[in-house]
Coordinates of C-alpha atoms in Angstrom, one line a residue:
Chain A
X12 CA 27.1 -42.0 32.3
X13 CA 27.0 -39.0 29.8
X14 CA 26.5 -39.9 26.1
X15 CA 28.8 -37.1 25.1
X16 CA 30.6 -34.1 26.5
X17 CA 33.4 -31.6 26.3
X18 CA 36.1 -30.3 28.7
X19 CA 38.2 -27.2 28.1
X20 CA 41.1 -25.3 29.6
X21 CA 42.3 -21.7 29.1
X22 CA 45.7 -22.0 30.7
X23 CA 47.2 -22.8 34.1
X24 CA 49.5 -20.9 36.4
X25 CA 49.7 -18.5 39.3
X26 CA 46.2 -17.2 38.9
X27 CA 45.5 -15.6 42.3
X28 CA 42.1 -14.5 43.5
X29 CA 43.6 -11.4 45.2
X30 CA 45.0 -10.2 41.9
X31 CA 41.8 -10.7 40.0
X32 CA 38.9 -8.3 39.7
X33 CA 35.4 -9.6 39.8
X34 CA 34.8 -8.1 36.3
X35 CA 37.8 -10.0 34.8
X36 CA 36.8 -13.2 36.6
X37 CA 33.3 -12.9 35.2
X38 CA 34.7 -12.2 31.7
X39 CA 36.8 -15.4 31.9
X40 CA 33.9 -17.5 33.1
X41 CA 31.7 -16.1 30.3
X42 CA 34.3 -16.9 27.7
X43 CA 34.7 -20.4 29.0
X44 CA 31.0 -20.9 29.0
X45 CA 30.7 -19.6 25.4
X46 CA 33.4 -22.1 24.3
X47 CA 31.8 -25.0 26.2
X48 CA 28.3 -24.2 24.8
X49 CA 29.5 -24.0 21.2
X50 CA 31.3 -27.3 21.5
X51 CA 28.3 -28.9 23.3
X52 CA 25.8 -27.8 20.6
X53 CA 27.9 -29.5 17.9
X54 CA 28.0 -32.7 20.0
X55 CA 24.3 -32.5 20.8
X56 CA 23.4 -32.3 17.1
X57 CA 25.4 -35.4 16.3
X58 CA 28.6 -33.5 15.3
X59 CA 31.9 -35.2 15.7
X60 CA 34.3 -34.7 18.6
X61 CA 36.8 -33.3 16.1
X62 CA 34.4 -30.6 15.1
X63 CA 33.5 -29.9 18.7
X64 CA 37.1 -29.4 20.0
X65 CA 38.0 -27.3 17.0
X66 CA 35.0 -25.0 17.5
X67 CA 35.6 -24.7 21.3
X68 CA 39.2 -23.8 20.7
X69 CA 38.3 -21.3 17.9
X70 CA 36.1 -19.4 20.3
X71 CA 39.0 -19.1 22.8
X72 CA 41.4 -18.2 20.0
X73 CA 39.0 -15.3 19.0
X74 CA 38.9 -14.0 22.6
X75 CA 41.6 -11.6 23.7
X76 CA 41.6 -13.0 27.2
X77 CA 43.5 -16.2 26.4
X78 CA 47.0 -16.7 25.1
X79 CA 46.1 -18.1 21.7
X80 CA 45.0 -16.5 18.4
X81 CA 43.8 -12.9 19.0
X82 CA 45.3 -12.8 22.5
X83 CA 48.7 -14.3 21.7
X84 CA 51.6 -13.0 23.7
X85 CA 54.6 -11.3 22.0
X86 CA 58.1 -12.8 21.4
X87 CA 61.2 -10.9 22.3
X88 CA 61.2 -9.6 18.7
X89 CA 57.7 -8.2 19.2
X90 CA 56.0 -10.9 17.0
X91 CA 53.3 -13.4 17.7
X92 CA 54.4 -17.0 17.1
X93 CA 51.5 -19.4 17.5
X94 CA 51.3 -23.2 17.7
X95 CA 48.4 -25.6 17.6
X96 CA 47.5 -29.3 17.3
X97 CA 44.5 -31.5 16.8
X98 CA 44.1 -35.3 17.0
X99 CA 41.3 -37.7 16.1
X100 CA 41.1 -40.6 18.5
X101 CA 39.3 -42.9 16.1
X102 CA 41.9 -42.8 13.3
X103 CA 44.9 -41.6 15.4
X104 CA 45.4 -39.0 12.6
X105 CA 46.9 -35.7 13.8
X106 CA 47.8 -32.3 12.5
X107 CA 49.8 -29.5 14.0
X108 CA 51.4 -26.2 13.2
X109 CA 54.2 -24.3 14.8
X110 CA 55.5 -20.7 14.6
X111 CA 52.8 -19.2 12.5
X112 CA 52.3 -15.4 12.5
X113 CA 49.2 -14.6 10.4
X114 CA 46.7 -17.4 11.0
X115 CA 43.6 -16.2 12.7
X116 CA 42.7 -19.6 14.0
X117 CA 45.8 -21.8 14.2
X118 CA 43.9 -24.9 15.3
X119 CA 41.9 -24.7 12.1
X120 CA 45.1 -24.8 10.1
X121 CA 46.2 -27.8 12.2
X122 CA 43.0 -29.6 11.2
X123 CA 43.7 -28.9 7.5
X124 CA 47.2 -30.4 8.0
X125 CA 45.5 -33.5 9.5
X126 CA 43.0 -33.8 6.7
X127 CA 44.6 -32.4 3.6
X128 CA 48.2 -33.5 3.8
X129 CA 50.3 -36.6 4.5
X130 CA 52.1 -34.7 7.2
X131 CA 51.6 -34.1 10.9
X132 CA 53.6 -31.0 11.6
X133 CA 54.2 -27.9 9.4
X134 CA 56.2 -24.9 10.7
X135 CA 56.7 -21.2 10.0
X136 CA 56.4 -19.7 6.6
X137 CA 55.9 -23.1 5.0
X138 CA 52.8 -23.6 7.2
X139 CA 51.4 -20.2 6.2
X140 CA 52.1 -21.0 2.5
X141 CA 50.0 -24.2 2.9
X142 CA 47.3 -22.1 4.7
X143 CA 47.0 -19.9 1.6
X144 CA 46.7 -22.9 -0.7
X145 CA 43.6 -23.8 1.4
X146 CA 42.1 -20.4 1.4
X147 CA 42.2 -20.3 5.2
X148 CA 41.5 -16.9 6.9
X149 CA 44.7 -15.0 7.5
X150 CA 45.0 -12.0 9.8
X151 CA 47.5 -9.1 9.6
X152 CA 49.9 -8.6 12.5
X153 CA 47.7 -5.7 13.8
X154 CA 44.9 -8.1 14.5
X155 CA 47.0 -9.8 17.1
X156 CA 48.0 -6.6 18.9
X157 CA 46.5 -6.3 22.3
X158 CA 47.7 -3.6 24.7
X159 CA 47.7 -6.1 27.7
X160 CA 50.1 -8.5 25.9
X161 CA 52.3 -5.7 24.7
X162 CA 52.7 -4.4 28.3
X163 CA 53.5 -8.0 29.5
X164 CA 56.3 -8.0 27.0
X165 CA 57.6 -4.7 28.2
X166 CA 57.5 -5.9 31.8
X167 CA 59.2 -9.2 30.9
X168 CA 62.0 -7.3 29.1
X169 CA 62.5 -4.9 31.9
X170 CA 62.7 -7.7 34.4
X171 CA 65.1 -9.6 32.2
X172 CA 67.4 -6.6 32.1
X173 CA 67.7 -6.8 35.9
X174 CA 68.7 -10.5 35.5
X175 CA 71.5 -9.6 33.1
X176 CA 73.7 -12.4 32.1
X177 CA 70.9 -14.9 32.5
X178 CA 69.7 -14.3 29.0
X179 CA 69.9 -17.9 28.0
X180 CA 67.7 -19.2 30.7
X181 CA 65.1 -16.7 29.3
X182 CA 61.7 -18.0 28.7
X183 CA 61.6 -19.8 32.0
X184 CA 58.6 -18.3 33.7
X185 CA 59.4 -20.0 36.9
X186 CA 56.9 -20.5 39.7
X187 CA 55.5 -17.0 39.1
X188 CA 54.5 -17.7 35.5
X189 CA 51.1 -18.0 34.0
X190 CA 51.0 -20.5 31.2
X191 CA 48.7 -19.5 28.5
X192 CA 47.3 -22.1 26.3
X193 CA 43.8 -23.2 25.4
X194 CA 42.6 -26.6 24.8
X195 CA 39.5 -28.9 24.5
X196 CA 38.8 -32.6 24.6
X197 CA 35.5 -34.2 23.7
X198 CA 33.5 -37.4 23.4
X199 CA 30.8 -37.6 20.8
X200 CA 27.6 -39.7 20.5
X201 CA 29.5 -42.2 18.3
X202 CA 31.9 -42.8 21.1
X203 CA 34.8 -41.1 19.4
X204 CA 37.4 -38.9 21.2
X205 CA 39.3 -35.9 20.0
X206 CA 41.8 -33.3 21.5
X207 CA 42.9 -29.9 20.4
X208 CA 45.3 -27.3 21.8
X209 CA 46.3 -23.8 20.7
X210 CA 48.8 -21.3 22.1
X211 CA 50.6 -18.0 21.6
X212 CA 53.7 -19.5 23.3
X213 CA 55.8 -17.8 25.9
X214 CA 56.0 -14.0 26.4
X215 CA 59.4 -12.6 25.5
X216 CA 60.6 -15.9 24.0
X217 CA 63.6 -16.1 21.7
X218 CA 65.2 -18.3 19.1
X219 CA 62.1 -19.8 17.6
X220 CA 61.2 -21.7 20.7
X221 CA 58.4 -24.3 20.3
X222 CA 56.6 -25.6 23.3
X223 CA 54.5 -28.7 23.9
X224 CA 51.2 -27.6 22.4
X225 CA 51.9 -28.7 18.8
X226 CA 53.8 -31.8 19.8
X227 CA 51.7 -34.9 19.5
X228 CA 52.2 -36.9 22.7
X229 CA 53.4 -34.0 24.8
X230 CA 50.6 -31.3 24.7
X231 CA 47.9 -33.1 22.7
X232 CA 46.9 -36.8 22.3
X233 CA 43.7 -38.7 21.5
X234 CA 43.2 -42.5 21.3
X235 CA 39.7 -44.1 21.4
X236 CA 41.4 -47.0 23.2
X237 CA 42.2 -44.8 26.2
X238 CA 41.4 -41.1 26.4
X239 CA 41.8 -37.6 24.9
X240 CA 44.2 -35.1 26.5
X241 CA 45.2 -31.5 26.2
X242 CA 47.8 -29.9 28.5
X243 CA 48.7 -26.5 29.6
X244 CA 51.8 -25.4 31.6
X245 CA 55.5 -25.0 31.4
X246 CA 55.8 -26.8 28.0
X247 CA 59.4 -28.0 28.2
X248 CA 58.5 -30.3 31.1
X249 CA 55.5 -31.7 29.3
X250 CA 57.8 -32.4 26.3
X251 CA 60.3 -34.3 28.4
X252 CA 57.6 -36.2 30.3
X253 CA 55.5 -36.8 27.1
X254 CA 52.6 -36.0 29.3
X255 CA 49.5 -36.3 27.0
X256 CA 50.6 -39.7 25.8
X257 CA 51.6 -40.7 29.3
X258 CA 48.0 -40.4 30.5
X259 CA 46.9 -42.6 27.6
X260 CA 49.5 -45.4 28.3
X261 CA 49.0 -45.3 32.1
X262 CA 45.5 -46.4 31.2
X263 CA 46.3 -48.8 28.4
X264 CA 49.5 -50.4 29.7
X265 CA 49.2 -50.0 33.5
X266 CA 45.4 -50.4 33.7
X267 CA 44.7 -47.2 35.7
X268 CA 41.4 -45.5 35.3
X269 CA 41.2 -42.0 33.8
X270 CA 41.3 -40.1 37.1
X271 CA 44.3 -42.1 38.4
X272 CA 46.2 -41.8 35.1
X273 CA 45.7 -38.1 34.9
X274 CA 46.6 -37.5 38.5
X275 CA 49.7 -39.7 38.1
X276 CA 50.9 -37.9 35.0
X277 CA 50.6 -34.4 36.7
X278 CA 51.4 -35.1 40.3
X279 CA 53.9 -37.9 39.7
X280 CA 56.2 -37.6 36.8
X281 CA 55.7 -34.0 35.8
X282 CA 55.9 -32.7 39.3
X283 CA 59.0 -34.8 40.0
X284 CA 60.7 -33.1 37.0
X285 CA 59.8 -29.7 38.5
X286 CA 57.1 -28.9 35.9
X287 CA 54.1 -26.7 36.6
X288 CA 50.7 -27.0 34.8
X289 CA 47.7 -29.1 34.3
X290 CA 45.7 -31.0 31.8
X291 CA 42.1 -32.0 30.8
X292 CA 41.1 -35.5 29.8
X293 CA 38.0 -37.5 28.9
X294 CA 37.5 -41.1 28.1
X295 CA 34.9 -43.1 26.2
X296 CA 32.7 -43.6 29.2
X297 CA 32.5 -39.8 29.7
X298 CA 34.7 -39.8 32.7
X299 CA 36.6 -36.6 33.0
X300 CA 39.7 -35.3 34.8
X301 CA 41.2 -31.8 35.2
X302 CA 44.3 -32.1 37.5
X303 CA 46.8 -29.2 37.9
X304 CA 49.6 -28.4 40.3
X305 CA 49.4 -24.6 40.0
X306 CA 47.3 -22.3 42.0
X307 CA 44.8 -22.0 39.2
X308 CA 43.6 -23.3 35.9
X309 CA 40.9 -21.7 33.7
X310 CA 38.7 -24.7 33.0
X311 CA 35.2 -26.0 32.4
X312 CA 33.1 -29.0 31.3
X313 CA 29.7 -29.5 29.8
X314 CA 28.4 -33.1 29.7
X315 CA 25.2 -34.4 28.3
X316 CA 22.4 -34.3 30.9
X317 CA 24.3 -31.6 32.8
X318 CA 25.0 -27.9 32.7
X319 CA 28.1 -25.9 31.7
X320 CA 30.5 -25.7 34.7
X321 CA 33.5 -23.5 35.0
X322 CA 36.3 -22.9 37.6
X323 CA 39.5 -20.8 37.9
X324 CA 41.1 -21.4 41.3
X325 CA 41.3 -24.5 43.5
X326 CA 37.5 -24.6 43.9
X327 CA 34.4 -26.6 43.2
X328 CA 33.0 -26.1 39.7
X329 CA 30.2 -23.7 39.5
Chain B
X21 CA 76.6 -58.5 30.3
X22 CA 78.4 -55.6 28.6
X23 CA 79.5 -52.7 30.8
X24 CA 78.9 -50.2 28.1
X25 CA 78.0 -50.1 24.4
X26 CA 76.6 -48.2 21.5
X27 CA 74.0 -49.0 18.8
X28 CA 73.5 -46.9 15.6
X29 CA 71.3 -46.6 12.6
X30 CA 71.8 -44.8 9.3
X31 CA 68.2 -45.0 8.0
X32 CA 65.7 -47.7 7.0
X33 CA 63.7 -48.4 3.9
X34 CA 63.6 -50.2 0.6
X35 CA 67.3 -51.0 0.6
X36 CA 67.6 -53.8 -1.9
X37 CA 70.7 -55.9 -2.4
X38 CA 70.1 -56.0 -6.2
X39 CA 70.2 -52.2 -6.4
X40 CA 73.4 -51.9 -4.4
X41 CA 77.0 -52.1 -5.7
X42 CA 79.6 -53.9 -3.6
X43 CA 81.6 -50.6 -3.5
X44 CA 78.7 -48.7 -2.1
X45 CA 77.8 -51.4 0.4
X46 CA 81.4 -51.4 1.6
X47 CA 81.4 -47.6 1.9
X48 CA 78.2 -47.8 4.1
X49 CA 79.7 -50.5 6.3
X50 CA 82.9 -48.6 6.7
X51 CA 81.0 -45.4 7.6
X52 CA 78.9 -47.3 10.2
X53 CA 82.1 -48.9 11.6
X54 CA 83.8 -45.5 11.9
X55 CA 80.7 -44.1 13.7
X56 CA 80.6 -47.0 16.1
X57 CA 84.3 -46.9 16.8
X58 CA 84.3 -43.2 17.6
X59 CA 81.4 -43.6 20.0
X60 CA 82.9 -46.7 21.6
X61 CA 86.3 -45.0 22.2
X62 CA 84.5 -42.3 24.2
X63 CA 82.6 -44.9 26.3
X64 CA 85.8 -47.0 26.8
X65 CA 87.7 -44.0 28.2
X66 CA 84.9 -43.3 30.7
X67 CA 83.1 -40.7 28.5
X68 CA 79.4 -40.2 28.9
X69 CA 76.7 -41.8 26.9
X70 CA 75.6 -38.3 25.8
X71 CA 79.2 -37.6 24.4
X72 CA 79.2 -41.0 22.7
X73 CA 75.9 -40.6 20.9
X74 CA 76.7 -37.1 19.8
X75 CA 80.1 -38.1 18.4
X76 CA 78.7 -41.2 16.6
X77 CA 75.9 -39.0 15.0
X78 CA 78.4 -36.3 14.1
X79 CA 80.4 -38.8 12.1
X80 CA 77.4 -39.8 10.1
X81 CA 76.4 -36.2 9.7
X82 CA 79.8 -35.5 8.1
X83 CA 79.4 -38.5 5.7
X84 CA 77.6 -37.7 2.4
X85 CA 76.1 -41.2 2.3
X86 CA 73.5 -40.5 5.0
X87 CA 70.6 -38.2 5.0
X88 CA 71.8 -35.9 7.7
X89 CA 74.2 -33.0 7.8
X90 CA 76.5 -33.1 4.7
X91 CA 74.3 -35.6 2.9
X92 CA 70.9 -34.0 3.7
X93 CA 68.3 -34.2 1.0
X94 CA 66.7 -31.2 -0.7
X95 CA 63.3 -29.8 -0.1
X96 CA 61.0 -28.9 -3.0
X97 CA 62.4 -25.4 -2.8
X98 CA 66.0 -26.8 -3.3
X99 CA 67.0 -26.1 0.3
X100 CA 68.3 -28.4 3.1
X101 CA 66.1 -28.4 6.2
X102 CA 67.7 -30.4 8.9
X103 CA 66.3 -31.6 12.3
X104 CA 68.0 -33.2 15.3
X105 CA 67.5 -34.2 18.9
X106 CA 69.4 -35.5 21.9
X107 CA 68.3 -36.8 25.3
X108 CA 70.0 -37.6 28.5
X109 CA 68.5 -40.6 30.3
X110 CA 69.9 -39.6 33.7
X111 CA 68.3 -36.2 33.9
X112 CA 65.5 -36.6 31.3
X113 CA 66.9 -33.3 29.8
X114 CA 66.5 -33.0 26.1
X115 CA 67.4 -30.6 23.3
X116 CA 66.2 -30.4 19.7
X117 CA 66.3 -28.3 16.6
X118 CA 64.1 -28.2 13.5
X119 CA 64.3 -26.7 10.1
X120 CA 67.9 -25.4 10.3
X121 CA 69.8 -24.7 7.0
X122 CA 73.4 -23.8 7.9
X123 CA 74.4 -25.9 10.8
X124 CA 77.2 -28.3 10.0
X125 CA 76.2 -30.7 12.8
X126 CA 72.6 -30.2 13.9
X127 CA 72.9 -32.7 16.7
X128 CA 75.6 -30.6 18.3
X129 CA 73.2 -27.6 18.2
X130 CA 70.5 -29.8 19.8
X131 CA 73.0 -30.5 22.6
X132 CA 73.6 -26.8 23.2
X133 CA 69.8 -26.3 23.4
X134 CA 69.7 -29.0 26.0
X135 CA 72.6 -27.7 28.1
X136 CA 72.5 -23.9 27.5
X137 CA 68.8 -23.0 27.4
X138 CA 65.7 -23.6 29.4
X139 CA 64.1 -24.9 26.2
X140 CA 63.7 -28.2 24.5
X141 CA 63.0 -27.3 20.8
X142 CA 64.2 -24.3 18.8
X143 CA 63.2 -23.9 15.1
X144 CA 64.3 -22.2 11.9
X145 CA 66.1 -18.9 11.8
X146 CA 65.7 -18.5 15.6
X147 CA 67.6 -21.8 16.2
X148 CA 70.4 -20.5 13.9
X149 CA 70.6 -17.2 15.7
X150 CA 71.1 -19.2 18.9
X151 CA 73.8 -21.3 17.2
X152 CA 75.7 -18.1 16.4
X153 CA 75.5 -16.9 20.0
X154 CA 77.2 -20.2 20.9
X155 CA 79.9 -20.0 18.3
X156 CA 78.8 -23.2 16.7
X157 CA 80.3 -24.2 13.4
X158 CA 78.1 -23.0 10.5
X159 CA 78.3 -24.1 6.9
X160 CA 77.2 -22.3 3.7
X161 CA 74.5 -23.9 1.7
X162 CA 77.2 -25.1 -0.8
X163 CA 78.5 -27.4 1.8
X164 CA 75.3 -29.4 1.8
X165 CA 75.2 -29.7 -2.0
X166 CA 75.7 -33.3 -3.1
X167 CA 75.0 -34.3 -6.7
X168 CA 73.3 -37.5 -5.6
X169 CA 70.7 -35.7 -3.4
X170 CA 70.1 -33.1 -6.1
X171 CA 69.3 -35.8 -8.7
X172 CA 67.0 -37.4 -6.1
X173 CA 65.1 -34.2 -5.9
X174 CA 64.9 -33.9 -9.7
X175 CA 63.6 -37.4 -9.9
X176 CA 61.0 -36.9 -7.2
X177 CA 59.8 -33.7 -8.9
X178 CA 59.5 -35.4 -12.2
X179 CA 57.6 -38.3 -10.6
X180 CA 55.3 -35.8 -8.9
X181 CA 54.4 -34.1 -12.2
X182 CA 53.0 -37.4 -13.4
X183 CA 50.9 -37.7 -10.2
X184 CA 49.4 -34.2 -10.9
X185 CA 46.6 -33.2 -8.6
X186 CA 48.0 -35.3 -5.8
X187 CA 50.3 -32.4 -4.7
X188 CA 49.0 -32.3 -1.2
X189 CA 49.8 -35.9 -0.4
X190 CA 53.4 -35.1 -1.4
X191 CA 56.0 -36.1 0.9
X192 CA 54.5 -39.5 1.2
X193 CA 57.3 -41.8 0.1
X194 CA 55.1 -44.8 0.2
X195 CA 56.4 -48.4 0.3
X196 CA 59.1 -47.5 -2.2
X197 CA 60.6 -44.9 0.0
X198 CA 64.0 -44.9 1.7
X199 CA 63.9 -43.1 5.0
X200 CA 67.1 -41.3 5.7
X201 CA 67.9 -40.5 9.3
X202 CA 70.9 -41.3 11.5
X203 CA 70.8 -42.1 15.2
X204 CA 72.7 -43.5 18.1
X205 CA 71.8 -44.9 21.6
X206 CA 74.4 -45.7 24.2
X207 CA 75.0 -47.1 27.7
X208 CA 78.1 -45.7 29.5
X209 CA 80.2 -47.2 32.4
X210 CA 78.2 -45.2 34.9
X211 CA 75.0 -46.9 33.8
X212 CA 73.6 -43.9 32.1
X213 CA 71.6 -44.0 28.8
X214 CA 71.4 -41.4 26.0
X215 CA 69.8 -41.2 22.6
X216 CA 70.4 -38.9 19.6
X217 CA 68.9 -38.6 16.1
X218 CA 69.7 -36.3 13.1
X219 CA 68.0 -36.0 9.7
X220 CA 67.9 -34.1 6.5
X221 CA 64.1 -34.7 6.3
X222 CA 62.2 -35.9 3.3
X223 CA 63.3 -35.3 -0.3
X224 CA 61.0 -32.8 -2.1
X225 CA 59.2 -31.9 1.0
X226 CA 57.1 -28.7 1.2
X227 CA 55.5 -26.3 3.6
X228 CA 58.1 -26.5 6.4
X229 CA 57.3 -30.2 7.2
X230 CA 58.9 -31.4 10.4
X231 CA 59.1 -35.2 11.0
X232 CA 59.6 -37.3 14.1
X233 CA 63.4 -37.0 14.5
X234 CA 63.4 -33.7 16.6
X235 CA 60.2 -34.7 18.5
X236 CA 61.0 -36.0 22.0
X237 CA 58.9 -39.1 22.4
X238 CA 58.4 -39.8 18.7
X239 CA 61.9 -40.1 17.2
X240 CA 64.1 -39.8 20.2
X241 CA 63.8 -40.8 23.9
X242 CA 66.1 -41.8 26.8
X243 CA 65.2 -42.7 30.4
X244 CA 67.5 -44.5 32.7
X245 CA 64.5 -46.3 34.2
X246 CA 63.8 -48.0 30.9
X247 CA 65.9 -47.6 27.7
X248 CA 67.3 -45.2 25.1
X249 CA 65.6 -45.2 21.6
X250 CA 66.3 -43.6 18.2
X251 CA 63.9 -44.2 15.3
X252 CA 64.1 -44.0 11.5
X253 CA 61.3 -44.3 9.1
X254 CA 58.2 -42.6 7.8
X255 CA 58.1 -40.0 10.5
X256 CA 54.5 -39.1 10.5
X257 CA 53.5 -42.6 11.7
X258 CA 56.2 -42.5 14.5
X259 CA 54.7 -39.1 15.6
X260 CA 51.2 -40.5 15.8
X261 CA 52.3 -43.6 17.6
X262 CA 54.8 -41.8 19.8
X263 CA 57.1 -44.7 19.1
X264 CA 60.3 -43.9 21.0
X265 CA 58.4 -43.2 24.3
X266 CA 56.2 -46.2 23.6
X267 CA 59.2 -48.6 23.8
X268 CA 60.1 -47.0 27.1
X269 CA 56.6 -47.3 28.7
X270 CA 56.0 -50.8 27.3
X271 CA 58.9 -51.7 29.6
X272 CA 58.0 -49.5 32.6
X273 CA 54.2 -49.8 32.6
X274 CA 53.6 -53.2 30.9
X275 CA 56.8 -54.9 32.2
X276 CA 58.0 -56.1 28.8
X277 CA 61.8 -56.7 28.4
X278 CA 63.7 -54.5 25.9
X279 CA 63.4 -56.9 22.9
X280 CA 59.7 -57.4 23.5
X281 CA 59.0 -53.7 23.9
X282 CA 61.0 -52.7 20.8
X283 CA 59.3 -55.5 18.7
X284 CA 55.8 -54.5 19.9
X285 CA 56.4 -50.8 19.1
X286 CA 57.5 -51.6 15.5
X287 CA 55.5 -54.7 14.6
X288 CA 52.5 -53.9 16.7
X289 CA 51.3 -50.3 16.8
X290 CA 53.4 -48.7 14.1
X291 CA 52.8 -51.4 11.6
X292 CA 49.0 -51.4 12.4
X293 CA 48.9 -47.7 11.5
X294 CA 50.7 -48.5 8.2
X295 CA 54.0 -47.0 9.1
X296 CA 57.4 -48.2 7.8
X297 CA 60.7 -48.0 9.5
X298 CA 62.7 -49.2 12.5
X299 CA 64.5 -48.3 15.7
X300 CA 67.5 -49.0 17.8
X301 CA 67.3 -49.4 21.6
X302 CA 69.6 -50.2 24.5
X303 CA 68.8 -50.7 28.2
X304 CA 70.9 -50.4 31.4
X305 CA 71.9 -54.1 31.3
X306 CA 73.3 -53.6 27.8
X307 CA 70.5 -55.5 26.1
X308 CA 70.0 -54.1 22.6
X309 CA 67.2 -54.3 20.0
X310 CA 67.2 -53.2 16.3
X311 CA 63.7 -54.1 14.9
X312 CA 62.5 -52.8 11.5
X313 CA 59.6 -53.7 9.2
X314 CA 61.3 -52.5 5.9
X315 CA 63.6 -54.6 3.6
X316 CA 66.7 -53.0 5.2
X317 CA 68.1 -50.7 7.8
X318 CA 71.7 -49.5 8.0
X319 CA 72.7 -50.4 11.5
X320 CA 75.4 -51.6 13.8
X321 CA 76.5 -52.1 17.4
X322 CA 79.7 -52.2 19.4
X323 CA 79.4 -53.5 22.9
X324 CA 82.2 -53.8 25.5
X325 CA 84.0 -57.1 25.2
X326 CA 82.9 -57.4 21.6
X327 CA 83.6 -56.1 18.1
X328 CA 81.9 -53.5 15.9
X329 CA 79.2 -55.3 13.9
X330 CA 77.2 -53.9 11.0
X331 CA 74.3 -55.0 8.8
X332 CA 72.2 -53.5 6.0
X333 CA 69.6 -56.1 4.8
X334 CA 67.7 -58.7 6.7
X335 CA 70.9 -60.6 7.6
X336 CA 73.0 -61.5 10.5
X337 CA 75.4 -58.8 11.8
X338 CA 78.9 -59.2 10.5

């Protein structure tokens, strides 16, 4: 059994091998490995699971490949609206932010909410005002501009025009969608669990939509009595199914093991509702699970005594 | 067993008989009875549980006594920031809004989110923009001004000044706090469950704080396979404990009956975390539960074959 370890994801969806170049695939694998290694080093040197998941997520937030932080998608209004959450499985303390525009690392702000306030969730301009009181690194909107995401917005808007009249069902990426979110879960040497998730939301979204990532219980949950979970996928379904907490209580209340609980949450309830996506989970024994019902999920793990492993499609970890 | 019924709450907290006048007590009981009766009439005439909980909550939103809609408290910036959620136990569809300022009946906007969009949660100005596309009734900020709430803000700010340096733990109402939220759960003649919750948030809150009311799983949940739940209390603890969904899965996964599940959620997990508040719940057999760990909770029920019953303190329903 591993003494400590970290599991990460970088989003799930219709990630198809035939649409990927070998250069892009290598870049994704390298970014996942960098994130895993940074988290692992913290755990190895007796850092906490909370430190490790924050660091692993920070690295993906700083990478333009993922839909979080630097690589966040654009809303219909051409803005970046980012959400994040973090939870400490020892204390069940949690922090989250929703709809922030100028925070370089939203998960770091979520951690400050957890540790420096009596609150769990802060949103919008109020959350940014709090960030300034803490001296957290802000970034101008230009920082979040990436040509790839801007083109995705233009394509989504063009596609929507064809679907005229269907405006209100916007934001539904359907079976074709790729769900960008990053997340990490970890077990540290003290046996404590933590989970963190960060996202740029949905491309072309409107009306201040908030997905599951910053919702404690839906996109993020950690409880030393069960497991730590971070999800990625079509957020609305994860919110209705309360997926992250569902894994936890399938273990605690129904007595399933981690793998069974994670499989049941994704392939049972979520799939029955019609939701697409996946999750990563770890328990106190170092068991891990990475189920998903989409063609692919960017993912990886690095457990004590092992090596960093990554995968993208339905394939064995390499 | 009742064929149909509705249960409501109007907030929990340090509601002490010695601080209450008989006039105010009578006004609260009348408002609760009005809400119950309106919901009951819908259920009696074969309306849906979703219609009934929305109507019952609307009536409390329109009453200045409760911290929701008209009677919403003020934030530190002197604004009203309201949240609401609704969930249909038949379809597990849900809708919610957070941080709206000009919506006369936030729970009605939550219902439009549930029925007219692909989303679950809309926040802030975006949510209001969506409301306008739907022709929902807006209200100017003057509508939400009540002298009583304004004085509460002045008192909270004066008290905070004394606590200088503790600014960041603001919003923690402690054991003295009164937690204003309204909610309803119902069972209709077709055997379908629904839950709704609406709140004006925390007096003197800062930084765009969002509590548990609009969070599916924390403050609101409905599942025909288990029960419908609406909570009220110190929201951050309900978020960390995922209380509304917890009642549901204590029934589904652990096999508890409604009363046991509701008691366990409040007096077990929530209380262990240090959280104060209560909840209302109903299942498909018409069993109801109204546990709370505070001195009082404004509450009532009206079941088919019965009469409207209300209570405020730790007392028998009258």
